[in-house]
Short mmCIF file of C-alpha atoms and ligand atoms in Angstrom, two decimals:
data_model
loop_
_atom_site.label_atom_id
_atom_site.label_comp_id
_atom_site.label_asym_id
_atom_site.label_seq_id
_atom_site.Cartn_x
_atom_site.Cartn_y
_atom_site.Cartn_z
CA UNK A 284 87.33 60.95 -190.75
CA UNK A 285 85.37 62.17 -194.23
CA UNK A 286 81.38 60.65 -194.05
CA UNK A 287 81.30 59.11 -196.89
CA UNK A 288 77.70 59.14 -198.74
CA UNK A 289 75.64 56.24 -199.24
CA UNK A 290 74.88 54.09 -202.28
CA UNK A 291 71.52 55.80 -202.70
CA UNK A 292 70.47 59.46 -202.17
CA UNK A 293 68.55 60.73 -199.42
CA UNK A 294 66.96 64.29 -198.87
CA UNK A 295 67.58 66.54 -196.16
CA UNK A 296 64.16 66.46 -193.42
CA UNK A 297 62.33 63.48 -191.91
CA UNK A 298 59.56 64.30 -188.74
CA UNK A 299 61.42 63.74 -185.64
CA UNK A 300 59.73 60.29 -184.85
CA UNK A 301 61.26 58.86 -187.98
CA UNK A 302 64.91 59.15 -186.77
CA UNK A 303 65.14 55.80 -186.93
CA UNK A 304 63.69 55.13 -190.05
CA UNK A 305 65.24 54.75 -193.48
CA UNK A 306 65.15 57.23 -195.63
CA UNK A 307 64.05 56.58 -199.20
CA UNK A 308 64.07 59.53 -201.62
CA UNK A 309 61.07 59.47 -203.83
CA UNK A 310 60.71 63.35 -204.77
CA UNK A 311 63.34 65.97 -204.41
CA UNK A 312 62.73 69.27 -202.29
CA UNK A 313 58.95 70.66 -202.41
CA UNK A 314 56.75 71.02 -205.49
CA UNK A 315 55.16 74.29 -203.75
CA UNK A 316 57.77 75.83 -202.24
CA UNK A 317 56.72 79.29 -201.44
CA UNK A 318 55.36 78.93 -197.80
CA UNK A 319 56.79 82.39 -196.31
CA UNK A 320 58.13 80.49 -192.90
CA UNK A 321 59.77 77.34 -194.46
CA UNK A 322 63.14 77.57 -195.24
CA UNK A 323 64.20 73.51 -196.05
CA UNK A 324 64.49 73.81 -199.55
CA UNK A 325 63.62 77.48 -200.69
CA UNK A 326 67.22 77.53 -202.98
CA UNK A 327 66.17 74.18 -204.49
CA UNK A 328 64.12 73.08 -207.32
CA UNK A 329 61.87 70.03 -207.32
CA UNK A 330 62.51 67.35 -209.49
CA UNK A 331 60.38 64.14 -209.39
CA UNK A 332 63.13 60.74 -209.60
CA UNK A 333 62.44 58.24 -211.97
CA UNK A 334 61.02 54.43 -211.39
CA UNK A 335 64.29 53.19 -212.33
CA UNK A 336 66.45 55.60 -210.15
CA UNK A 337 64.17 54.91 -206.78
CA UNK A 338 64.30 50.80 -207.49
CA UNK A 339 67.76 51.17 -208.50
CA UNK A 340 68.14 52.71 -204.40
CA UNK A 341 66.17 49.99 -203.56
CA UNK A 342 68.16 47.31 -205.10
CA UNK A 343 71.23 49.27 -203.03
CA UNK A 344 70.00 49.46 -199.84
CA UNK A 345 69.32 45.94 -199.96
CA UNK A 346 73.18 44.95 -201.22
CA UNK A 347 74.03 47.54 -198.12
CA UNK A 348 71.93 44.74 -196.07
CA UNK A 349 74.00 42.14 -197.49
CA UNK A 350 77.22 43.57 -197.02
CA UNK A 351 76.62 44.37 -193.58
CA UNK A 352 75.15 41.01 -192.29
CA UNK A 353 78.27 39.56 -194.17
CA UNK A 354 80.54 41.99 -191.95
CA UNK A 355 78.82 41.06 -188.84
CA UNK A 356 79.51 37.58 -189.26
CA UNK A 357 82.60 38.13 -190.16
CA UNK A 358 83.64 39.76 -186.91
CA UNK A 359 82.04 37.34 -184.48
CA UNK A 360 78.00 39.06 -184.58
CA UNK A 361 76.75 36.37 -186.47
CA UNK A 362 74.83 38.14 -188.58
CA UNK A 363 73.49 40.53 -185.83
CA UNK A 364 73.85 44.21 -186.21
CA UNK A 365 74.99 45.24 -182.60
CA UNK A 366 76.74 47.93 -180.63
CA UNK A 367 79.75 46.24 -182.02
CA UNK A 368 79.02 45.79 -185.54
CA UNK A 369 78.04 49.59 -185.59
CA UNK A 370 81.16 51.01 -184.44
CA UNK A 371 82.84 48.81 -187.10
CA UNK A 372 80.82 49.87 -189.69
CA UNK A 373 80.93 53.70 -188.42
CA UNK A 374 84.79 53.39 -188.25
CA UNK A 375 85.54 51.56 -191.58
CA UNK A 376 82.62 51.07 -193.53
CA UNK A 377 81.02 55.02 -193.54
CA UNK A 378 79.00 54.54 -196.68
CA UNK A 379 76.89 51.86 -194.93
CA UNK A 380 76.44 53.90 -191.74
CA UNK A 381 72.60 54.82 -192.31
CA UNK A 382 71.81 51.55 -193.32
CA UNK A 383 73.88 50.16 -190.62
CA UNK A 384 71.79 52.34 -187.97
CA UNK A 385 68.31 51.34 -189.40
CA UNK A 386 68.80 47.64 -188.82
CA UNK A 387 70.41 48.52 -185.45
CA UNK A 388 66.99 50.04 -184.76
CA UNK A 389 65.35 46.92 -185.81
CA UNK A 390 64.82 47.83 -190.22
CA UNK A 391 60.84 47.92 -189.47
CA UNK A 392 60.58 51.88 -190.52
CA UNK A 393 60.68 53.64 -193.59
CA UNK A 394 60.17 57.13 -194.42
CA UNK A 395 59.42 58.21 -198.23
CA UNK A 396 61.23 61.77 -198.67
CA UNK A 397 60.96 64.73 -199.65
CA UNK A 398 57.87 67.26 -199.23
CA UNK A 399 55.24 65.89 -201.22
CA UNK A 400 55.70 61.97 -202.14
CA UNK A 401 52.10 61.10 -203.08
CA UNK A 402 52.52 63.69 -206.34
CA UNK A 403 53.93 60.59 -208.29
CA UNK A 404 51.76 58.29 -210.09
CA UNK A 405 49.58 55.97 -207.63
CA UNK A 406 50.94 52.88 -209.70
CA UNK A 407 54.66 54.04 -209.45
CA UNK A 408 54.20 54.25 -205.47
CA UNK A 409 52.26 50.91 -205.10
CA UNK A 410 55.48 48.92 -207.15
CA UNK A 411 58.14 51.04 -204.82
CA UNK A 412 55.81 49.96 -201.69
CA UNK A 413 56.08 46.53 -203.11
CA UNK A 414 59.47 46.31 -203.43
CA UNK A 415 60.37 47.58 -200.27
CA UNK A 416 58.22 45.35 -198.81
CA UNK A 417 59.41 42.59 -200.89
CA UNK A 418 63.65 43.27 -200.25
CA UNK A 419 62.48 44.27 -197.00
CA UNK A 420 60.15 41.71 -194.98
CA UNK A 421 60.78 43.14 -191.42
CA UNK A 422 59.32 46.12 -192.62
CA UNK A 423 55.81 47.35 -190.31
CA UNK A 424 55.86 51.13 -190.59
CA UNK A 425 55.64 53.32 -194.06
CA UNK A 426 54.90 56.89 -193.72
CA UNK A 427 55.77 60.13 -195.81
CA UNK A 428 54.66 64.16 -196.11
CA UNK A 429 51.52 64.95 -198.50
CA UNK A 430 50.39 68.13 -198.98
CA UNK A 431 46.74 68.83 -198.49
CA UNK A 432 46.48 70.43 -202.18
CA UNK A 433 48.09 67.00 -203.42
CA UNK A 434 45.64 64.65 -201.10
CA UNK A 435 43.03 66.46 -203.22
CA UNK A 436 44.25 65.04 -206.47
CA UNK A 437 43.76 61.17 -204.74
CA UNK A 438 40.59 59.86 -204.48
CA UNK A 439 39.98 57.51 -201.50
CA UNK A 440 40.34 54.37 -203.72
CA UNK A 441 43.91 55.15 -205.09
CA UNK A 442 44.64 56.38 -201.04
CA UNK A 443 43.31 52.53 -199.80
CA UNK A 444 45.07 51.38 -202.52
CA UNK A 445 48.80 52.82 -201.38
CA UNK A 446 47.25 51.41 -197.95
CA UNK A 447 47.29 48.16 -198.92
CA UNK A 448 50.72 48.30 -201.01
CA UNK A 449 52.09 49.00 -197.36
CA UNK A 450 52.09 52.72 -196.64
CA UNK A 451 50.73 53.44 -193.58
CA UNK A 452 51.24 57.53 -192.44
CA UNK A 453 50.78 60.42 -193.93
CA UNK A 454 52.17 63.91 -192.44
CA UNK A 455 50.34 66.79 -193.54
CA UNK A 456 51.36 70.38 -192.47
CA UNK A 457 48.57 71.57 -191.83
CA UNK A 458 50.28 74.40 -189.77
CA UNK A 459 46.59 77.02 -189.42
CA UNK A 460 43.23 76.32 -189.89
CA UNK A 461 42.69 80.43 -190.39
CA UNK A 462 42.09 81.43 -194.19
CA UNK A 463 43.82 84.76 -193.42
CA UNK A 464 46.79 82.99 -191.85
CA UNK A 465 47.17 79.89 -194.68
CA UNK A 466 46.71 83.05 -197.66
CA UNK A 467 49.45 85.70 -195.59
CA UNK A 468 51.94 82.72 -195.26
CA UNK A 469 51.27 81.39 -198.93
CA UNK A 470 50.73 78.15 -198.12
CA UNK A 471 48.38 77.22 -201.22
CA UNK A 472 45.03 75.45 -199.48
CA UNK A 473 42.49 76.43 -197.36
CA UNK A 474 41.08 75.38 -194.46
CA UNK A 475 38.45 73.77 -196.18
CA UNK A 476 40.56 71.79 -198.34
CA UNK A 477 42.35 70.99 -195.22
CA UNK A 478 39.87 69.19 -193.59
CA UNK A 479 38.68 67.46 -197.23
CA UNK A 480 42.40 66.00 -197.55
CA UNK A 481 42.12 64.40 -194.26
CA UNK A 482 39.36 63.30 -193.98
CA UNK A 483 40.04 61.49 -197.21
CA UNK A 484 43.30 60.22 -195.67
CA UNK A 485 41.54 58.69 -192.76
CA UNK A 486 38.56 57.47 -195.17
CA UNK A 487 41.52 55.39 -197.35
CA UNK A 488 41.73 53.72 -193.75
CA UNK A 489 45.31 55.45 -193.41
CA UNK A 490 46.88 57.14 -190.26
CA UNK A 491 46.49 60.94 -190.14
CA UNK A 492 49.40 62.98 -188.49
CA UNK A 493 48.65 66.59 -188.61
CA UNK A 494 51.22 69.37 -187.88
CA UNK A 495 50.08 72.87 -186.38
CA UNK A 496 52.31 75.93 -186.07
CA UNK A 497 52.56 78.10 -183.20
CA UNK A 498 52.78 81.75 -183.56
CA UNK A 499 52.12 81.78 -187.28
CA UNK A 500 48.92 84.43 -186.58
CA UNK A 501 51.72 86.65 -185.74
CA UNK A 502 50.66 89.64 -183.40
CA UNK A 503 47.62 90.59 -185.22
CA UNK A 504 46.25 86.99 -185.57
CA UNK A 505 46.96 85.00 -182.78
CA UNK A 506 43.76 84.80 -181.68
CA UNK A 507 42.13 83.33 -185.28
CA UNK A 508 44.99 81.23 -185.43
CA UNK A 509 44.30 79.46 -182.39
CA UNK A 510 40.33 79.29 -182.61
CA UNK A 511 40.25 78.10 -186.35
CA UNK A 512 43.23 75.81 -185.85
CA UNK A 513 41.01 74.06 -183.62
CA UNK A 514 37.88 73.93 -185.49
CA UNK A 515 39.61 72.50 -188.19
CA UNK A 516 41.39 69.29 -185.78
CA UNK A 517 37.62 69.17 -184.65
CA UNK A 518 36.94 68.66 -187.93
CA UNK A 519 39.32 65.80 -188.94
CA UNK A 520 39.62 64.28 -185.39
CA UNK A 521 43.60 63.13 -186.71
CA UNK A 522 45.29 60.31 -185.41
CA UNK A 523 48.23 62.89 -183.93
CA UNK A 524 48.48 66.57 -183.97
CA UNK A 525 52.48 67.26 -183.77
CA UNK A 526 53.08 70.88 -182.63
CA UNK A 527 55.90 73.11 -184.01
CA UNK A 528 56.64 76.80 -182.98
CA UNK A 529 57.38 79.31 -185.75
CA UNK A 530 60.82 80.76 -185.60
CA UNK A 531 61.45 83.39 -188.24
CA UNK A 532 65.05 82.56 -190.21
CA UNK A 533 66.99 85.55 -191.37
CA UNK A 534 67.03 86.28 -195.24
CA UNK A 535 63.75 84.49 -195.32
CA UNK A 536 60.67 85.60 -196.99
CA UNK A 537 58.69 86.24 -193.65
CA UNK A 538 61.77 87.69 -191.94
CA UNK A 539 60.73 90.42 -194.90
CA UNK A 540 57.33 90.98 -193.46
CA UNK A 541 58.93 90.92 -190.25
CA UNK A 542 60.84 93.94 -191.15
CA UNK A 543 58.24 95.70 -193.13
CA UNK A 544 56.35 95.87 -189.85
CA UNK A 545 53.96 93.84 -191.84
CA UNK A 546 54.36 90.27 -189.41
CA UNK A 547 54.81 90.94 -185.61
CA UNK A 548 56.64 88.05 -184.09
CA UNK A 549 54.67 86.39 -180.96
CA UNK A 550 56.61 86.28 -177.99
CA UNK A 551 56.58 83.37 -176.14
CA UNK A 552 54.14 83.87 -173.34
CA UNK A 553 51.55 84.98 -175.81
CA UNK A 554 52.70 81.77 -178.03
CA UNK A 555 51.85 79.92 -175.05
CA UNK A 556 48.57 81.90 -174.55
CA UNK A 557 47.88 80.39 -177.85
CA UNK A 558 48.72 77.07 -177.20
CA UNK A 559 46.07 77.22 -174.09
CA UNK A 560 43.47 78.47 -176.43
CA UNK A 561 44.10 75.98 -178.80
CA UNK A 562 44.15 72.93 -176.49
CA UNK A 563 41.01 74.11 -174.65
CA UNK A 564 38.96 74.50 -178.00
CA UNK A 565 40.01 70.69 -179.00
CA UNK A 566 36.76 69.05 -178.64
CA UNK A 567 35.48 65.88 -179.24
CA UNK A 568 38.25 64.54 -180.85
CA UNK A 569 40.52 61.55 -180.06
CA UNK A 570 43.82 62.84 -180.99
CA UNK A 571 47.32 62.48 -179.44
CA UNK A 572 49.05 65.55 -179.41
CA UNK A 573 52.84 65.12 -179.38
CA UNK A 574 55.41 68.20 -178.91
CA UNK A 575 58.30 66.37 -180.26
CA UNK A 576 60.76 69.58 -181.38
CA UNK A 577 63.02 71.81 -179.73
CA UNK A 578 61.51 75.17 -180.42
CA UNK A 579 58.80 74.14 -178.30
CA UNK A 580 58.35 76.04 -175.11
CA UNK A 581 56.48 73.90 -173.51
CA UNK A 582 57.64 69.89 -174.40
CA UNK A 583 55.65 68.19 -171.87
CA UNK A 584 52.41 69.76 -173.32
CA UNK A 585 51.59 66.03 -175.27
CA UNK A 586 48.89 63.30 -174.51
CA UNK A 587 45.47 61.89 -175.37
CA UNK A 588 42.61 63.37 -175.87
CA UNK A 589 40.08 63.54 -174.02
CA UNK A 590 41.89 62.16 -171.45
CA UNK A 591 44.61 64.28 -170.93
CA UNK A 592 43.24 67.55 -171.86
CA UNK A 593 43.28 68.72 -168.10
CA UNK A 594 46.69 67.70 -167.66
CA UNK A 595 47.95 69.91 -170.53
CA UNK A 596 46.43 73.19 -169.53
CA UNK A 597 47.46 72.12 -166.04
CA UNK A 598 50.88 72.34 -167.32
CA UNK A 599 50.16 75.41 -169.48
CA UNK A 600 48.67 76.95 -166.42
CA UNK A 601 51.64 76.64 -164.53
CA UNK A 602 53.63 78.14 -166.64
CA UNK A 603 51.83 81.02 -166.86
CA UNK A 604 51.20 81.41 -163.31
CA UNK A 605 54.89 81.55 -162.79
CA UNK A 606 56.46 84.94 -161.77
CA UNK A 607 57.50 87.03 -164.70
CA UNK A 608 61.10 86.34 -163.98
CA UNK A 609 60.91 82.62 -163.23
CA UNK A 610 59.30 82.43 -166.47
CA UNK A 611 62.00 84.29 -168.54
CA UNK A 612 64.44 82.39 -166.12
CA UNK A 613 62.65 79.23 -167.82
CA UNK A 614 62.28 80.28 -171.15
CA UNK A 615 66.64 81.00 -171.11
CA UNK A 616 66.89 77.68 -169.38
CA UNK A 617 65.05 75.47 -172.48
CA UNK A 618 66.54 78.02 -175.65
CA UNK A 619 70.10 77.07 -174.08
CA UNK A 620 69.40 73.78 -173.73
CA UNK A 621 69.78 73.38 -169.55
CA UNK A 622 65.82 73.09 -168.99
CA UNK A 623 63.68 70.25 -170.74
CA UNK A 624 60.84 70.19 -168.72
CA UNK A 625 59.21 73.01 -165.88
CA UNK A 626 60.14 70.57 -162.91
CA UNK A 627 63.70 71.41 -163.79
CA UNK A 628 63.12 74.67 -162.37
CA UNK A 629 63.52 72.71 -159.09
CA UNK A 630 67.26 71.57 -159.38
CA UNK A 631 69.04 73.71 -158.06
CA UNK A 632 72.57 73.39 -159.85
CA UNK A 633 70.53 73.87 -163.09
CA UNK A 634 68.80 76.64 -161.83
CA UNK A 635 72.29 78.31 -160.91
CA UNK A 636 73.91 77.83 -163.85
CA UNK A 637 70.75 79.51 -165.41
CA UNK A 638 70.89 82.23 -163.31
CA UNK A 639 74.28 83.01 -164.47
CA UNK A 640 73.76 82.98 -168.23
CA UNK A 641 70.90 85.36 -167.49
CA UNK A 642 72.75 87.73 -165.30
CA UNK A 643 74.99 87.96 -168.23
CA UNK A 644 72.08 88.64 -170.46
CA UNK A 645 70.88 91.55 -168.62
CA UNK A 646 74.51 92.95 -167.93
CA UNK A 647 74.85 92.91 -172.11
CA UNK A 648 71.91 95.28 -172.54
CA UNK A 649 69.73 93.13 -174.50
CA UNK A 650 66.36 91.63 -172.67
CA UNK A 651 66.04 88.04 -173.02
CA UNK A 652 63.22 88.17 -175.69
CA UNK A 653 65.99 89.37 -177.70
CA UNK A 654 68.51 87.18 -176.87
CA UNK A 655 65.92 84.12 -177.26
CA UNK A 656 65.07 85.29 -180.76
CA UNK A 657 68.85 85.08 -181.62
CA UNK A 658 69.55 81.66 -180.12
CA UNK A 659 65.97 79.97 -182.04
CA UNK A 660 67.77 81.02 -185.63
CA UNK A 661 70.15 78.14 -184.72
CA UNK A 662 67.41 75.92 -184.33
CA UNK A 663 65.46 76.90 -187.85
S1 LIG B 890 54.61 72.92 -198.69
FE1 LIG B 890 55.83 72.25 -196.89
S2 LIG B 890 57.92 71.91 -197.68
FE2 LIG B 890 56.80 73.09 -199.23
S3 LIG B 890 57.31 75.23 -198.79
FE3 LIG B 890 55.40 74.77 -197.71
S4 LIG B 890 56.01 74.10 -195.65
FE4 LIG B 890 57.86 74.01 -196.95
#
């Protein structure tokens, strides 16, 4: 069966903890753009939508509501939107499947797409807020991206202000806190300016989520990277640091460098030797660090700090401590999807099936770096 598209038009990326969310397109693609490692919308030009277009998806999503609840009752719900009314819905109604799913997750979420929302005028976000919030009651949770460069442009006023219209998050890639790094990978801010935008964020009494990039030092940098990363978290003190690993996408701009010889890819132990140095420099800071994506080594690095700093570089420790083949036997298990965690190294069955894949590997002639590095371009 065709999908069919929705009433209203929705970008391509949300963070992974907004899966659940609706999507509400404010901005289209990314204003900057020219970040060496991010591919999302590099053959795409930014457009800003109009008032009228992003009510107009408003006024849409909310007939979607209508016509759903109507269906529900229809079929025996009343009014609820269950397990049943979703397979309905998916199987004859496919335009209303994303609104469908949202109120099956409760419609409390919202997440304002695409890169940078906050680069349209304060007032024009504070009516959108207010009509969301207005066609929308159940509503608890408004979040979006915001680039550091853009924060800057906001003063804490007009950020409290969007606060009190109803948004509540802001995600900031804030991927290094290294000068060298941010200028090589053309992200367009500095550390300093970094650490300005959120603290402003967190000033405006909005939550912070902060995201850091593993292995974006490269070879030569790793070490800066981590250290300055650090310093710069120590700096805001975010509500949540959200770690990604870099994975370099053919074609792309870095993959360039990569070739040049001028970027040397991290391999994953030493990405992991990063991710210990970065943890242990975290200091007096109350963050939760979450690891929520799948080119993550290491998913069950995440907690509290202070709390749970121990825990992590227990974890990290482990890892490393492993045997050099029980760690590439790991490494294949999580890039083909068998291993989640490091305790899964103890199930046997897994383990076996493991073993096989990386027989296989070794009997092709590549190493398993190499294979790795092949399966992650999926993932990009
Ligand atoms: S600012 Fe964000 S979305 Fe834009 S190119 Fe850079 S990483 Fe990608």
């Amino acid at each position: 069966m065709a999908i069919s598209k929705p009433a209203f038009e929705q970008g391509p990326i949300r963070p992974p903890n907004e899966a659940n969310s609706l999507l509400l397109r404010l901005t289209r693609n990314c204003p900057w753009n020219r970040c060496l490692f991010c591919p999302v919308y590099k053959t795409k030009k930014f457009s800003r939508r109009s008032l009228d277009e992003i009510k107009n998806d408003i006024y849409a999503i909310a007939d979607s509501v209508e016509k759903i609840t109507e269906i529900s009752h229809s079929r025996g719900s009343g009014g609820k939107v269950d397990r049943q009314t979703v397979a309905l819905i998916h199987a004859e109604y496919p335009e209303l499947m994303s609104v469908a799913f949202w109120q099956y997750h409760g419609g409390e979420t919202v997440f304002l797409q695409d890169g940078d929302s906050l680069l349209l005028p304060v007032e024009q976000l504070i009516e959108i807020l207010g009509l969301l919030k207005e066609k929308f009651p159940k509503i608890n949770r408004i979040t979006t991206y915001a680039r550091s460069r853009t924060l800057l442009r906001r003063s804490v006023e007009e950020l409290a202000s969007l606060k009190k219209a109803g948004l509540n998050r802001i995600h900031v890639g804030l991927e290094s806190g290294n000068d060298a790094v941010l200028d090589l990978m053309k992200k367009g801010v500095t550390a300093s300016q970094h650490i300005e935008a959120g603290l402003r964020v967190k000033d405006a009494g909005l939550s912070l989520s902060e995201y850091v990039l593993l292995g974006l030092g490269g070879e030569k940098l790793w070490r800066e990277h981590a250290l300055d990363t650090a310093e710069v978290l120590n700096k805001i003190d975010p509500h949540f640091i959200r770690i990604r690993t870099l994975a370099v996408r053919p074609n792309s701009p870095l993959a360039e460098l990569v070739e040049k010889g001028d970027f040397k890819i991290l391999p994953d132990d030493q990405v992991v030797r990063e991710e210990a140095l970065l943890i242990d420099n975290l200091e007096g800071i109350k963050s939760t660090i979450y690891s929520d994506h799948i080119l993550n080594l290491l998913e069950e690095v995440c907690g509290k700090l202070p709390e749970e700093k121990s825990r992590m570089k227990n974890i990290i420790d482990s890892y490393l401590n492993m045997p050099e083949r029980d760690r590439e036997l790991f490494r294949l298990g999580r890039r083909t999807g068998y291993f989640r965690t490091l305790t899964d190294m103890e199930n046997e069955a897994l383990v076996s099936t493991v073993e096989d894949i990386y027989r296989q590997v070794k009997n092709s002639g590549f190493s398993v770096d190499q294979y790795i590095t092949q399966l992650l371009q999926r993932f990009v």
